[in-house]
mmCIF file of C-alpha atoms and ligand atoms in Angstrom:
data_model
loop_
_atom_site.group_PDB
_atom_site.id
_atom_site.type_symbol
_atom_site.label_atom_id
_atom_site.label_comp_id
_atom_site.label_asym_id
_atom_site.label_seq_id
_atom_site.Cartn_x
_atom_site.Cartn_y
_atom_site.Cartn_z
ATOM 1 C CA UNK A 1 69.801 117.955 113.878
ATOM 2 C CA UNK A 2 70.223 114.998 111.894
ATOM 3 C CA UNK A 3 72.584 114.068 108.808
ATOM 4 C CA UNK A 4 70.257 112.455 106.341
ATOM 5 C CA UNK A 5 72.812 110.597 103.366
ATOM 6 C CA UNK A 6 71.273 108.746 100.217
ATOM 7 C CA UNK A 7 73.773 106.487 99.901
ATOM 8 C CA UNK A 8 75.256 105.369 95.964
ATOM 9 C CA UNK A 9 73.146 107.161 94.351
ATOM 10 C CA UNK A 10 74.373 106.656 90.787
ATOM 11 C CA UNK A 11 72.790 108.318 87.713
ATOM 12 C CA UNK A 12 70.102 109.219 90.081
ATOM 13 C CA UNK A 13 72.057 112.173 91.388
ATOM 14 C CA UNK A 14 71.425 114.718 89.614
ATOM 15 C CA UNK A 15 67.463 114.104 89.516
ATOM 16 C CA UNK A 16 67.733 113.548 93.412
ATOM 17 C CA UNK A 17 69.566 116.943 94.096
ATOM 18 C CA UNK A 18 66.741 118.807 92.313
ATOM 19 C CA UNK A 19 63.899 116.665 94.169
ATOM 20 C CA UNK A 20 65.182 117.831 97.404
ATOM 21 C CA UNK A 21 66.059 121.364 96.380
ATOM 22 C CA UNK A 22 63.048 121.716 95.116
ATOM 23 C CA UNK A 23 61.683 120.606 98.849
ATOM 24 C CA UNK A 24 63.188 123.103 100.072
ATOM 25 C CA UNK A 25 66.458 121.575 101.120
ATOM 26 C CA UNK A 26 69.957 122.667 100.502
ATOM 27 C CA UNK A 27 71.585 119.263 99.765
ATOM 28 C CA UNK A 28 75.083 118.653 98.817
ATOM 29 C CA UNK A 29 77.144 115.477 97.260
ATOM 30 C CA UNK A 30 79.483 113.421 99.618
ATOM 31 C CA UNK A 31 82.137 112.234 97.560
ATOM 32 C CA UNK A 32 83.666 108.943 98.481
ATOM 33 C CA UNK A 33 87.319 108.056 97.333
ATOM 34 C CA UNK A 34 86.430 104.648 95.538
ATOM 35 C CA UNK A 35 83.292 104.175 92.860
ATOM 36 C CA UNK A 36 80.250 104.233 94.417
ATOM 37 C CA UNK A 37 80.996 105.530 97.738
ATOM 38 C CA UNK A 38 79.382 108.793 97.011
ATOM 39 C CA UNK A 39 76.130 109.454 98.637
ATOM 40 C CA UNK A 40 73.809 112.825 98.886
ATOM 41 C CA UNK A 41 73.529 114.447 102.314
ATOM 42 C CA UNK A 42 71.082 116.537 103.748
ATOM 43 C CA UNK A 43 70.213 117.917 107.105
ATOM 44 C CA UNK A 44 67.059 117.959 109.036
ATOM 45 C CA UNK A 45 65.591 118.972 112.990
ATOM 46 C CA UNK A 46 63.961 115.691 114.271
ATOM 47 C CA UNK A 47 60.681 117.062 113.710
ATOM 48 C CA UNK A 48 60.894 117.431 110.046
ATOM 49 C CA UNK A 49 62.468 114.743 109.286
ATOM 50 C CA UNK A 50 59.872 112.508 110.656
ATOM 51 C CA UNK A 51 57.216 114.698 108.909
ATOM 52 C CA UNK A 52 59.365 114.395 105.782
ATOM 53 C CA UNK A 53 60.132 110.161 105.085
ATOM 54 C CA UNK A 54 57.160 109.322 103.338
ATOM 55 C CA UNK A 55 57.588 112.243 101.236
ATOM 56 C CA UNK A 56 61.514 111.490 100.301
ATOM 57 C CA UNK A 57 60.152 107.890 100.153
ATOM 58 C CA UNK A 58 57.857 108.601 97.566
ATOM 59 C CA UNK A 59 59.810 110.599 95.686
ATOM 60 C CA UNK A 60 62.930 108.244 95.362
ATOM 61 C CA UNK A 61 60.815 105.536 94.115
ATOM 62 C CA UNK A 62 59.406 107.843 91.434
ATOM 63 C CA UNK A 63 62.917 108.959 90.745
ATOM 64 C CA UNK A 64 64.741 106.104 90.768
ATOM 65 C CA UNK A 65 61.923 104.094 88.856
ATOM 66 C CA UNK A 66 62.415 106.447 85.678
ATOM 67 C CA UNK A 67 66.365 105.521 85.781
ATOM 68 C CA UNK A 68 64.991 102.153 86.196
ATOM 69 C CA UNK A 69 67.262 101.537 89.794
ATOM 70 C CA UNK A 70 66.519 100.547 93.324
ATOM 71 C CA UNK A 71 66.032 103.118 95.730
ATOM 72 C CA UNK A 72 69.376 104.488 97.464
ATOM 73 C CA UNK A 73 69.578 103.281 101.263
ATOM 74 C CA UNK A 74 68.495 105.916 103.531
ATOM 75 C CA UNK A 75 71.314 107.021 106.809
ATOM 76 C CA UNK A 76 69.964 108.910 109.189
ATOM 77 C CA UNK A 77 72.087 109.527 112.189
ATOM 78 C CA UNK A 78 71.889 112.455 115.023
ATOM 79 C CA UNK A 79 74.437 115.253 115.343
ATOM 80 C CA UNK A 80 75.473 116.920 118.321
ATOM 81 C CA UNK A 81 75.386 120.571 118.012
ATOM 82 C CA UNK A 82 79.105 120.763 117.162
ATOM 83 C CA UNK A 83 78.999 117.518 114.668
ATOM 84 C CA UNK A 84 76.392 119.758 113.248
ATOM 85 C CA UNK A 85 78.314 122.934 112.790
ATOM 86 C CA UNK A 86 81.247 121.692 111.138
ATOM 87 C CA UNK A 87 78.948 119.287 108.913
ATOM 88 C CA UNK A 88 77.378 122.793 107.757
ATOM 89 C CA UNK A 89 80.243 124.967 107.387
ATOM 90 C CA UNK A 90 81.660 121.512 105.463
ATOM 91 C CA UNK A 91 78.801 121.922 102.953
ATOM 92 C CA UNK A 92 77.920 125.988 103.447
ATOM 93 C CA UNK A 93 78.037 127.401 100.019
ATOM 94 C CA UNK A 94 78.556 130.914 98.310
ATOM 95 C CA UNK A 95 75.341 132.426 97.020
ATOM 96 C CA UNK A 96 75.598 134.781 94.014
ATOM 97 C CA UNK A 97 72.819 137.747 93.126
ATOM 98 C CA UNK A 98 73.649 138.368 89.177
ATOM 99 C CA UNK A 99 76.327 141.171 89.171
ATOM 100 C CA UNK A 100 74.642 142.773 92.014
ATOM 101 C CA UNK A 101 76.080 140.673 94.933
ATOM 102 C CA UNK A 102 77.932 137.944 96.339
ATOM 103 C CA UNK A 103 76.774 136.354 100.063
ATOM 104 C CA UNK A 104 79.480 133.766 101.390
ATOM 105 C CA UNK A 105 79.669 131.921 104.122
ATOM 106 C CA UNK A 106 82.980 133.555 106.773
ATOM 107 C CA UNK A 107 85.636 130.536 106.223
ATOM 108 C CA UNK A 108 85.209 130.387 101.999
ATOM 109 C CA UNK A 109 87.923 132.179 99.940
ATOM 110 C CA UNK A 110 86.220 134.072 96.597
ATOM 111 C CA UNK A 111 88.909 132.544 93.633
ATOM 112 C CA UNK A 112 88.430 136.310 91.774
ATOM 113 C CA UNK A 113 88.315 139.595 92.589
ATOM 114 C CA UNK A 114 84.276 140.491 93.008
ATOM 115 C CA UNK A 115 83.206 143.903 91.603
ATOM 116 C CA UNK A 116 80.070 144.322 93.938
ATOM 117 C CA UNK A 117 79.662 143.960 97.794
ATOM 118 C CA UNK A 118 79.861 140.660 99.592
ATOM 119 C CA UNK A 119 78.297 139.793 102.586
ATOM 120 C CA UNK A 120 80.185 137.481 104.765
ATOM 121 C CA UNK A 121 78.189 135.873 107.304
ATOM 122 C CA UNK A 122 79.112 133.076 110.043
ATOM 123 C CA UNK A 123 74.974 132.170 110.918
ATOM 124 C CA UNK A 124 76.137 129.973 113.805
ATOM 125 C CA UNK A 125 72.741 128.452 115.430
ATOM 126 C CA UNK A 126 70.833 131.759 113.734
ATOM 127 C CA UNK A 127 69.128 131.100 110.650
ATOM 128 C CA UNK A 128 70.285 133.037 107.551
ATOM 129 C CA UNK A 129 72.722 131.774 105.153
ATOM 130 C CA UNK A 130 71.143 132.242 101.831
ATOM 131 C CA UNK A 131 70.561 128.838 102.055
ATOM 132 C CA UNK A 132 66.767 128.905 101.581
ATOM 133 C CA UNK A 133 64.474 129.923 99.168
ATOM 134 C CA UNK A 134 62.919 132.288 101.478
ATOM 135 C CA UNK A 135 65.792 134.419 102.327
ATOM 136 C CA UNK A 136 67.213 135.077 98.477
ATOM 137 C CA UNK A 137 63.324 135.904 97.577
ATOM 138 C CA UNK A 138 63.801 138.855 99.933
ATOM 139 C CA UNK A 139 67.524 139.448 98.950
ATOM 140 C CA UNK A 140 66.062 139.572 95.266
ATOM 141 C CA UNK A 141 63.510 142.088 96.238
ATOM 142 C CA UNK A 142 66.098 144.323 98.099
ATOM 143 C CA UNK A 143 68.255 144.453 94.663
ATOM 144 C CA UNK A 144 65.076 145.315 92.698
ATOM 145 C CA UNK A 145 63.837 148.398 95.374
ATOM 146 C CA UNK A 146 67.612 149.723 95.462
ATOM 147 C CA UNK A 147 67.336 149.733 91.219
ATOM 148 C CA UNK A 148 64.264 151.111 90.862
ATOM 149 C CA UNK A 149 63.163 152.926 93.972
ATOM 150 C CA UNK A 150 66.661 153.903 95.487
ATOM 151 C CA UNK A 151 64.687 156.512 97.885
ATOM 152 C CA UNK A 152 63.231 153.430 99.865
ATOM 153 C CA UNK A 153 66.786 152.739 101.154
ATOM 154 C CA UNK A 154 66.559 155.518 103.579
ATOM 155 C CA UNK A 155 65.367 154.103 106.833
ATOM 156 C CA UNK A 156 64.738 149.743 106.952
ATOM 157 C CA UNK A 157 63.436 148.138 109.492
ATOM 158 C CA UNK A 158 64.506 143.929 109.599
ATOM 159 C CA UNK A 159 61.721 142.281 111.635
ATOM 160 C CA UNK A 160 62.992 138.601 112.420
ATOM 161 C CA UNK A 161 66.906 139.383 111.178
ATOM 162 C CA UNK A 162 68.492 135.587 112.817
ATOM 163 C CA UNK A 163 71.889 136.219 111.377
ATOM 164 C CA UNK A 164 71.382 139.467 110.372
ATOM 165 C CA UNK A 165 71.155 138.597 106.515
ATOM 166 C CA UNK A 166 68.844 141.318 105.393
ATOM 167 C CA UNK A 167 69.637 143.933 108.023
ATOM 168 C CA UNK A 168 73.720 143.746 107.021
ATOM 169 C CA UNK A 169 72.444 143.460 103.042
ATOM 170 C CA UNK A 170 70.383 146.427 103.262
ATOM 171 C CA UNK A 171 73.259 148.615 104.766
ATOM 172 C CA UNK A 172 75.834 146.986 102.144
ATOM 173 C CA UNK A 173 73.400 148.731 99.056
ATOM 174 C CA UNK A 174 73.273 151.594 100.298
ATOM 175 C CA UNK A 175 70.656 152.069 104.179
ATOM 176 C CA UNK A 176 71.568 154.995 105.805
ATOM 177 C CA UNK A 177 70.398 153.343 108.545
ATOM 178 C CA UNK A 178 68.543 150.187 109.511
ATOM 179 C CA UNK A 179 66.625 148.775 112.726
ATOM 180 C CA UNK A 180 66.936 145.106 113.553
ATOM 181 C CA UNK A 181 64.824 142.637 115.788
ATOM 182 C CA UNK A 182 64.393 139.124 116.660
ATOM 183 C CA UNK A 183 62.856 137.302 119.668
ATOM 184 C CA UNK A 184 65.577 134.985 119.803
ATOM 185 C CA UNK A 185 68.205 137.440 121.915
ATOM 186 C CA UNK A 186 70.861 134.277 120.702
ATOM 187 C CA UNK A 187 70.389 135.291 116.835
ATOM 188 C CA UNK A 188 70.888 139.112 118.187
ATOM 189 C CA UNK A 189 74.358 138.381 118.913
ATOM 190 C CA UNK A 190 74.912 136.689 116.251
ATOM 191 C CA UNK A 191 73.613 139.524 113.629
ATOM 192 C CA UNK A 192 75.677 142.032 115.649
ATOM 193 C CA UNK A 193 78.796 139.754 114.991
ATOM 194 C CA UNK A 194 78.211 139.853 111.580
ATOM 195 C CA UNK A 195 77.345 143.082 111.446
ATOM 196 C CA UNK A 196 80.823 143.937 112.768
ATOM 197 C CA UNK A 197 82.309 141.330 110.348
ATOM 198 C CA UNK A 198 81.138 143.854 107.243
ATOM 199 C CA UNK A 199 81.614 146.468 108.583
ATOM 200 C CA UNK A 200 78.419 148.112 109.126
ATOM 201 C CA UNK A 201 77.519 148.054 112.645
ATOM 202 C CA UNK A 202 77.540 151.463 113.177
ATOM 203 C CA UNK A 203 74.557 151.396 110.686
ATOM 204 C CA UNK A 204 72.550 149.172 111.723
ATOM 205 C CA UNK A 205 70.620 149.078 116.130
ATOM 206 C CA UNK A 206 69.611 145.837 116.991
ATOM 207 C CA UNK A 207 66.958 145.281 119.455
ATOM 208 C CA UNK A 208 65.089 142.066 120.996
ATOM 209 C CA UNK A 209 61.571 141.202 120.794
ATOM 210 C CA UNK A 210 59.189 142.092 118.025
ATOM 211 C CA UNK A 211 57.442 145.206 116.609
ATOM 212 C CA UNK A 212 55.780 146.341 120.109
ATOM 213 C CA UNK A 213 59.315 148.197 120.547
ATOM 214 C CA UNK A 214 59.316 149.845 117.464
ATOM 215 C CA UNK A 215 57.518 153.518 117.148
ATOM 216 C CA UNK A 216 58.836 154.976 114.042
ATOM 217 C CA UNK A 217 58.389 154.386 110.514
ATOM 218 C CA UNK A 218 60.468 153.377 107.570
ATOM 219 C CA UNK A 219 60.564 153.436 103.842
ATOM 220 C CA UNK A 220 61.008 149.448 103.462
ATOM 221 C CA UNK A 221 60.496 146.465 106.310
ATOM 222 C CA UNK A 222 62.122 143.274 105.258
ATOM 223 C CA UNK A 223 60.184 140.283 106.816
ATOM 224 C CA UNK A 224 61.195 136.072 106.324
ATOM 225 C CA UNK A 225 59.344 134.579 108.709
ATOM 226 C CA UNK A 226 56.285 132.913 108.128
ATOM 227 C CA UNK A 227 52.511 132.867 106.847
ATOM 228 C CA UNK A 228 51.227 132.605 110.120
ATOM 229 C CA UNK A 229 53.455 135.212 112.131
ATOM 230 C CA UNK A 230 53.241 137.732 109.233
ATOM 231 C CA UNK A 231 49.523 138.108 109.179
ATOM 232 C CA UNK A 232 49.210 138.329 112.567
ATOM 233 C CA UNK A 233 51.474 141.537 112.538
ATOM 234 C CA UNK A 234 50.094 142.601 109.471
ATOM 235 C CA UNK A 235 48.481 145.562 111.256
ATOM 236 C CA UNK A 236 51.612 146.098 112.926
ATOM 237 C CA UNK A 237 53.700 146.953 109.654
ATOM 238 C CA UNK A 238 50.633 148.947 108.321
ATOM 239 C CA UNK A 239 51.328 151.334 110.975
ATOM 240 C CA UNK A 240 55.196 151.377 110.571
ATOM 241 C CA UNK A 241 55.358 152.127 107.067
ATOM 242 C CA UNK A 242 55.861 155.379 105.819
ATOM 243 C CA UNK A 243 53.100 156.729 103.380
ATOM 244 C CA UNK A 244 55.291 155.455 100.026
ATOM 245 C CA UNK A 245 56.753 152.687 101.935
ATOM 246 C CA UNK A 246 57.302 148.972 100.791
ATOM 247 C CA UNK A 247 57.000 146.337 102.933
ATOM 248 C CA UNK A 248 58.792 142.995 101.528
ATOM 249 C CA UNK A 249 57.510 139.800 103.175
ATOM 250 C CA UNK A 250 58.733 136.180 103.021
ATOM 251 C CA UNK A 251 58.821 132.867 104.434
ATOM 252 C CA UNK A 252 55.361 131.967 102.886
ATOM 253 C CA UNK A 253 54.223 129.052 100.715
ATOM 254 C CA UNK A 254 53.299 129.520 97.174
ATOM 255 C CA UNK A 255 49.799 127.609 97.904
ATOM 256 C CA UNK A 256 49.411 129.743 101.186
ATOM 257 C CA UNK A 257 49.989 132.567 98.884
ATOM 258 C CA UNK A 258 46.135 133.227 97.362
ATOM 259 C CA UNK A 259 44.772 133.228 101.028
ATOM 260 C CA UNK A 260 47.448 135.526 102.313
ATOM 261 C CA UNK A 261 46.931 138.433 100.191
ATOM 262 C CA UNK A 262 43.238 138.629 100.943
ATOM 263 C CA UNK A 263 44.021 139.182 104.710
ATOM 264 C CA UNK A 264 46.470 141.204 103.676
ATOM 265 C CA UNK A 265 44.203 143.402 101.617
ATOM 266 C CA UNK A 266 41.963 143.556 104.253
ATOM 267 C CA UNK A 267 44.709 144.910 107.038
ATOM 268 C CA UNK A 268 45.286 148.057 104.106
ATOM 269 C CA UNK A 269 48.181 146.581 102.257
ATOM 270 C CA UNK A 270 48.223 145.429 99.017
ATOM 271 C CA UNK A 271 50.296 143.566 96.436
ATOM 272 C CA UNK A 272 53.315 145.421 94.557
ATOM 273 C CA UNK A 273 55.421 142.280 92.775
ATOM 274 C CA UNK A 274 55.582 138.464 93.527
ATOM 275 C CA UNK A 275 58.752 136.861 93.344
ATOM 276 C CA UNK A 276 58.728 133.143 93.079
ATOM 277 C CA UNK A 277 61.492 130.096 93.898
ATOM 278 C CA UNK A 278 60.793 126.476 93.742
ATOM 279 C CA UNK A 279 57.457 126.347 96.657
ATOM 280 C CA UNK A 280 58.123 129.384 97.903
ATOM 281 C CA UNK A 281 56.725 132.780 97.126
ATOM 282 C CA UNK A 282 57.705 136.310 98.318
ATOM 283 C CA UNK A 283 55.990 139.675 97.608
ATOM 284 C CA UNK A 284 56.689 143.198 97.877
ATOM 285 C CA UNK A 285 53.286 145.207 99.381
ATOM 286 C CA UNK A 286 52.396 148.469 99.887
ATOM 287 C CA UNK A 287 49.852 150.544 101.837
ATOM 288 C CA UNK A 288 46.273 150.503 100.153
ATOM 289 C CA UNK A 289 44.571 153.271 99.139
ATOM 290 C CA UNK A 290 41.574 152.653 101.401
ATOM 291 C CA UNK A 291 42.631 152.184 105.032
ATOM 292 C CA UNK A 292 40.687 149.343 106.363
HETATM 293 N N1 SAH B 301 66.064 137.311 108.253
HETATM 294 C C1 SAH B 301 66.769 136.045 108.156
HETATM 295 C C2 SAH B 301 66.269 135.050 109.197
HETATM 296 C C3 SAH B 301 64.862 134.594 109.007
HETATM 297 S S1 SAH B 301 64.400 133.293 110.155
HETATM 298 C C4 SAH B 301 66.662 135.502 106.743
HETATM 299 O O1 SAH B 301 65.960 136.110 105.932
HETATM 300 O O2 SAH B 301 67.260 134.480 106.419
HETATM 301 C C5 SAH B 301 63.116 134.050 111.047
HETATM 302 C C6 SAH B 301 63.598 134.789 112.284
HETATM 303 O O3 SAH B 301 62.461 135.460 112.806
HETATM 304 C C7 SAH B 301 64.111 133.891 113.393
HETATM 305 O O4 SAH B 301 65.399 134.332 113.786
HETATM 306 C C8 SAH B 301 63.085 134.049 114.526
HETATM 307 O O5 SAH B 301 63.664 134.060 115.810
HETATM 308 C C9 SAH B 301 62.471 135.411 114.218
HETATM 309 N N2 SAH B 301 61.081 135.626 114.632
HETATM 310 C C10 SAH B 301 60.051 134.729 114.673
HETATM 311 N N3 SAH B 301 58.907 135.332 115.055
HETATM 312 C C11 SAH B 301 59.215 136.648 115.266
HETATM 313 C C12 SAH B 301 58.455 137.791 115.681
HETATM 314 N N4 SAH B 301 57.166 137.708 115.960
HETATM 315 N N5 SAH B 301 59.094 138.980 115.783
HETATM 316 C C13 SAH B 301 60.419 139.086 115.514
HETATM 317 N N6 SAH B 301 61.182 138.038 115.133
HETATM 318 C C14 SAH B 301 60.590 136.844 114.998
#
């Protein structure tokens, strides 16, 4: 992982935070103690940040040409995987849902007394935090179903749950009981962690692997992962959905969005709602009439 800092970035900062938000980033400002010192950080796996320079290049010219300033100096430096921990839990912020709910990371103090469930979550390595678009899109959805369709919080089934976000959300607003799996057996532990932490591991049976392991069917499946994955088990949901049953799916790029729904149509499913957030878009389908 690597620490990316804009260093001084003056009455740029504002403009720049939304720019990489708006990337899909979760930046955060680095205040120094004297003028000037400040920068804005971000973090980034090699990979992306490679694929991503030209892109933040771009933009910081176009940004910093309308406040009529130089360009910030670019940092980049590698962090170990403890470096990168504390770096994140530095920065980790508390995410809140209306007056519906409150997801925070472990080690941050509310200042007031919340009136709805919190979530507290330590995501370690697993991904999960609220952090990204992708995962309040589904959280969002969730909040919706429980209002209007509160019967679809019967049985959920978490495909992909990394820190157990969705899986410990669901039983929060009311699951009576919830099946969660991930191929990464390291996220498993920690989603059972955190299920413990809120106090709902007694609702929730986590397995490893994928859908193969899965035989019944459920009222709602909550799915963040990505375009490519979630087509592929399109079929796979089909036939673990109840009859009325939702399936909410994430992870997926508004302008992979058109393309998606036609294979989805053609695997049975169709579209219910769309819920949008800066590139990323996240809908709510539900079995066709026609099976394919
Ligand atoms: N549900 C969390 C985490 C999403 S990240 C949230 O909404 O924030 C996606 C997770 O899906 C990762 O933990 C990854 O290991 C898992 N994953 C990827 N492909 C998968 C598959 N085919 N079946 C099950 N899990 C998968």
């Amino acid at each position: 992982m690597n620490e990316i800092a804009l260093l001084h970035p003056g009455p740029c900062e504002e403009a720049l935070l939304a720019f990489l938000e708006a990337c899909g980033l979760s930046p955060a400002v680095k205040r120094g103690f004297a003028d000037g010192e400040d920068s804005v950080i971000f973090y980034m796996d090699e990979a992306s940040w490679k694929a991503f320079q030209g892109k933040l290049r771009e933009g910081l010219d176009r940004i910093c040409g309308i406040f009529g300033q130089s360009p910030p100096e670019i940092s980049a430096r590698p962090l170990d995987s403890v470096q990168w921990q504390e770096a994140w839990k530095r920065y980790a912020k508390i995410y809140r849902f209306g007056k519906d709910l409150i997801v925070k990371p472990s080690w941050r103090v509310l200042r007031t007394q919340p009136t709805c469930p919190v979530i507290s979550l330590d995501p370690r390595m697993a991904f999960g935090t609220g952090g990204h678009a992708s995962t309040r899109l589904c959280l969002r959805h969730l909040l919706q179903i429980r209002k209007v369709a509160p019967d679809q919080f019967c049985d959920v089934l978490d495909v992909g749950t990394g820190s157990g976000i969705l899986a410990i959300a669901a039983a929060r607003l009311g699951a009576e009981r919830v099946v969660a799996v991930d191929i990464d057996r390291d996220a498993l532990t920690v989603a059972e962690e955190n299920a413990r932490r809120n106090g709902v591991a007694e609702l929730i049976e986590f397995q490893p692997g994928s859908l193969a392991g899965i035989h019944d069917r459920f009222d709602l499946i909550l799915a963040n992962i990505n375009e490519s994955v979630l087509t592929e088990l399109f079929p796979e949901f089909a036939r673990r959905l109840r009859s009325t049953g939702i399936l909410v799916v994430s992870g997926i790029l508004r302008k992979q969005g058109q393309a998606f729904l036609k294979k989805a149509v053609r695997a049975g499913l169709e579209r219910r709602s769309t819920r949008v957030e800066k590139e990323w878009v996240s809908y709510s389908l539900i079995l066709g009439k026609r099976t394919p």
